Short mmCIF file of N, CA and C and ligand atoms in Angstrom, two decimals:
data_model
loop_
_atom_site.label_atom_id
_atom_site.label_comp_id
_atom_site.label_asym_id
_atom_site.label_seq_id
_atom_site.Cartn_x
_atom_site.Cartn_y
_atom_site.Cartn_z
N MET A 1 97.02 180.18 92.18
CA MET A 1 97.95 179.05 92.29
C MET A 1 98.31 178.59 90.76
N SER A 2 99.57 178.33 90.67
CA SER A 2 100.06 177.72 89.31
C SER A 2 100.63 176.42 89.69
N GLU A 3 100.68 175.63 88.59
CA GLU A 3 101.13 174.25 88.73
C GLU A 3 102.16 173.88 87.61
N LYS A 4 103.13 173.17 88.08
CA LYS A 4 104.25 172.77 87.17
C LYS A 4 104.40 171.30 87.18
N ILE A 5 104.50 170.66 86.08
CA ILE A 5 104.76 169.25 86.08
C ILE A 5 106.07 168.94 85.25
N ASN A 6 107.01 168.36 85.92
CA ASN A 6 108.30 168.00 85.23
C ASN A 6 108.53 166.51 85.18
N CYS A 7 109.17 166.03 84.20
CA CYS A 7 109.56 164.63 84.17
C CYS A 7 110.49 164.43 85.27
N GLY A 8 110.11 163.22 86.01
CA GLY A 8 110.94 162.93 87.29
C GLY A 8 112.35 162.35 86.89
N ASN A 9 112.57 162.03 85.62
CA ASN A 9 113.77 161.50 85.24
C ASN A 9 114.72 162.56 84.68
N CYS A 10 114.32 163.31 83.74
CA CYS A 10 115.24 164.31 83.09
C CYS A 10 114.78 165.72 83.37
N GLY A 11 113.68 166.05 83.99
CA GLY A 11 113.31 167.33 84.38
C GLY A 11 112.55 168.09 83.33
N MET A 12 112.33 167.50 82.15
CA MET A 12 111.59 168.17 81.03
C MET A 12 110.24 168.76 81.49
N LEU A 13 110.04 169.99 81.20
CA LEU A 13 108.78 170.69 81.53
C LEU A 13 107.61 170.10 80.79
N LEU A 14 106.62 169.47 81.43
CA LEU A 14 105.47 168.88 80.75
C LEU A 14 104.18 169.74 80.81
N TYR A 15 104.11 170.42 81.86
CA TYR A 15 102.95 171.34 82.03
C TYR A 15 103.32 172.47 82.86
N PHE A 16 102.76 173.71 82.48
CA PHE A 16 102.93 174.78 83.34
C PHE A 16 101.68 175.64 83.07
N GLY A 17 100.95 176.01 84.19
CA GLY A 17 99.77 176.83 84.07
C GLY A 17 98.89 176.82 85.29
N GLU A 18 97.71 177.09 84.96
CA GLU A 18 96.78 177.19 86.08
C GLU A 18 96.75 175.83 86.79
N GLU A 19 96.59 175.85 88.17
CA GLU A 19 96.48 174.65 88.85
C GLU A 19 95.45 173.72 88.32
N ILE A 20 95.71 172.52 88.17
CA ILE A 20 94.87 171.54 87.45
C ILE A 20 93.55 171.29 88.30
N LYS A 21 93.73 171.34 89.61
CA LYS A 21 92.48 171.18 90.39
C LYS A 21 91.50 172.25 90.20
N ARG A 22 92.01 173.47 89.85
CA ARG A 22 91.18 174.61 89.56
C ARG A 22 90.50 174.39 88.16
N ARG A 23 91.39 174.01 87.21
CA ARG A 23 90.90 173.69 85.81
C ARG A 23 89.87 172.61 85.79
N LEU A 24 90.08 171.63 86.78
CA LEU A 24 89.09 170.56 86.96
C LEU A 24 87.74 171.18 87.18
N TYR A 25 87.72 172.15 88.03
CA TYR A 25 86.41 172.79 88.33
C TYR A 25 85.85 173.44 87.04
N MET A 26 86.76 173.99 86.28
CA MET A 26 86.32 174.61 84.96
C MET A 26 86.15 173.61 83.85
N ARG A 27 86.49 172.40 84.14
CA ARG A 27 86.26 171.28 83.23
C ARG A 27 87.24 171.37 81.96
N ALA A 28 88.34 172.13 82.16
CA ALA A 28 89.27 172.31 81.04
C ALA A 28 90.20 171.08 80.88
N ILE A 29 90.58 170.58 82.04
CA ILE A 29 91.41 169.36 82.06
C ILE A 29 90.95 168.47 83.18
N PRO A 30 90.77 167.14 82.83
CA PRO A 30 90.18 166.32 83.87
C PRO A 30 91.16 166.10 85.08
N ASP A 31 92.39 165.77 84.84
CA ASP A 31 93.35 165.63 85.98
C ASP A 31 94.79 165.51 85.39
N GLU A 32 95.75 165.26 86.25
CA GLU A 32 97.13 165.23 85.81
C GLU A 32 97.39 164.11 84.89
N SER A 33 96.70 162.98 84.95
CA SER A 33 96.93 161.86 84.08
C SER A 33 96.48 162.21 82.69
N ALA A 34 95.59 163.17 82.51
CA ALA A 34 95.19 163.56 81.12
C ALA A 34 96.32 164.35 80.47
N VAL A 35 97.03 165.22 81.27
CA VAL A 35 98.20 165.86 80.77
C VAL A 35 99.26 164.89 80.28
N LEU A 36 99.48 163.84 81.19
CA LEU A 36 100.44 162.86 80.80
C LEU A 36 100.02 162.04 79.61
N ALA A 37 98.73 161.81 79.47
CA ALA A 37 98.27 161.14 78.31
C ALA A 37 98.46 161.79 77.01
N ASP A 38 98.47 163.19 77.11
CA ASP A 38 98.74 164.06 75.95
C ASP A 38 100.12 163.72 75.30
N TYR A 39 101.05 163.26 76.20
CA TYR A 39 102.48 162.88 75.75
C TYR A 39 102.45 161.43 75.53
N GLY A 40 101.31 160.77 75.53
CA GLY A 40 101.39 159.27 75.31
C GLY A 40 101.96 158.57 76.56
N ASP A 41 101.85 159.20 77.64
CA ASP A 41 102.42 158.64 78.90
C ASP A 41 103.93 158.42 78.81
N ARG A 42 104.58 159.10 77.86
CA ARG A 42 106.02 158.98 77.75
C ARG A 42 106.70 160.31 77.70
N CYS A 43 107.81 160.53 78.31
CA CYS A 43 108.46 161.78 78.20
C CYS A 43 109.02 161.88 76.74
N PRO A 44 108.69 163.11 76.14
CA PRO A 44 109.23 163.28 74.76
C PRO A 44 110.66 163.45 74.69
N ARG A 45 111.32 163.78 75.75
CA ARG A 45 112.86 163.95 75.75
C ARG A 45 113.59 162.72 76.09
N CYS A 46 113.31 161.96 77.22
CA CYS A 46 114.02 160.92 77.61
C CYS A 46 113.34 159.56 77.39
N GLY A 47 112.07 159.60 77.13
CA GLY A 47 111.34 158.31 76.81
C GLY A 47 110.87 157.54 78.06
N SER A 48 111.08 158.14 79.29
CA SER A 48 110.77 157.25 80.39
C SER A 48 109.20 157.43 80.59
N SER A 49 108.57 156.37 81.13
CA SER A 49 107.16 156.40 81.30
C SER A 49 106.73 157.39 82.36
N LEU A 50 105.59 158.14 82.00
CA LEU A 50 105.16 159.16 82.95
C LEU A 50 103.88 158.58 83.67
N SER A 51 103.86 158.82 85.00
CA SER A 51 102.70 158.50 85.78
C SER A 51 102.60 159.54 86.94
N ALA A 52 101.61 159.61 87.63
CA ALA A 52 101.41 160.59 88.64
C ALA A 52 102.44 160.36 89.78
N ASP A 53 102.99 159.12 89.82
CA ASP A 53 104.06 158.99 90.84
C ASP A 53 105.47 159.28 90.36
N SER A 54 105.64 159.23 89.05
CA SER A 54 107.09 159.32 88.51
C SER A 54 107.44 160.77 88.12
N VAL A 55 106.32 161.58 87.93
CA VAL A 55 106.61 162.99 87.66
C VAL A 55 106.70 163.86 88.87
N LYS A 56 107.34 164.97 88.63
CA LYS A 56 107.45 166.01 89.78
C LYS A 56 106.34 167.00 89.61
N ILE A 57 105.50 167.12 90.54
CA ILE A 57 104.39 168.10 90.44
C ILE A 57 104.62 169.25 91.55
N GLU A 58 104.58 170.35 91.14
CA GLU A 58 104.91 171.52 92.00
C GLU A 58 103.75 172.54 91.93
N ILE A 59 103.18 172.74 92.99
CA ILE A 59 102.06 173.78 93.02
C ILE A 59 102.52 175.01 93.77
N LYS A 60 102.43 176.20 93.05
CA LYS A 60 102.89 177.44 93.69
C LYS A 60 101.92 178.45 93.81
N ARG A 61 101.99 179.20 94.84
CA ARG A 61 101.11 180.37 95.03
C ARG A 61 101.56 181.42 94.08
N ARG A 62 100.73 182.12 93.43
CA ARG A 62 101.15 183.17 92.53
C ARG A 62 101.69 184.32 93.33
N VAL A 63 102.82 184.76 92.81
CA VAL A 63 103.52 185.94 93.57
C VAL A 63 102.76 187.24 93.09
N VAL A 64 102.34 187.95 94.03
CA VAL A 64 101.69 189.20 93.76
C VAL A 64 102.62 190.33 94.00
N HIS A 65 102.89 191.14 93.03
CA HIS A 65 103.71 192.32 93.20
C HIS A 65 102.82 193.57 93.57
N GLU A 66 103.15 194.13 94.60
CA GLU A 66 102.48 195.30 94.96
C GLU A 66 103.21 196.55 94.84
N SER A 67 102.69 197.59 94.28
CA SER A 67 103.46 198.80 94.01
C SER A 67 103.04 199.86 94.99
ZN1 LIG B 1 112.19 162.86 80.72
#
């Protein structure tokens, strides 16, 4: 599973990678709010404040190509 976090206002990509819940298990990232805190809780493009409620979080199953 991969996870994508976009600004809810302008759509700026804030995070893309391994699902955070899984990284949580590996203790790489505590949770989504830590990702947002990396940006100072503000979108670097449009300046709107970031919170778990205002961003768009998309979790996708990894597509496996079989040959
Ligand atoms: Zn934005």
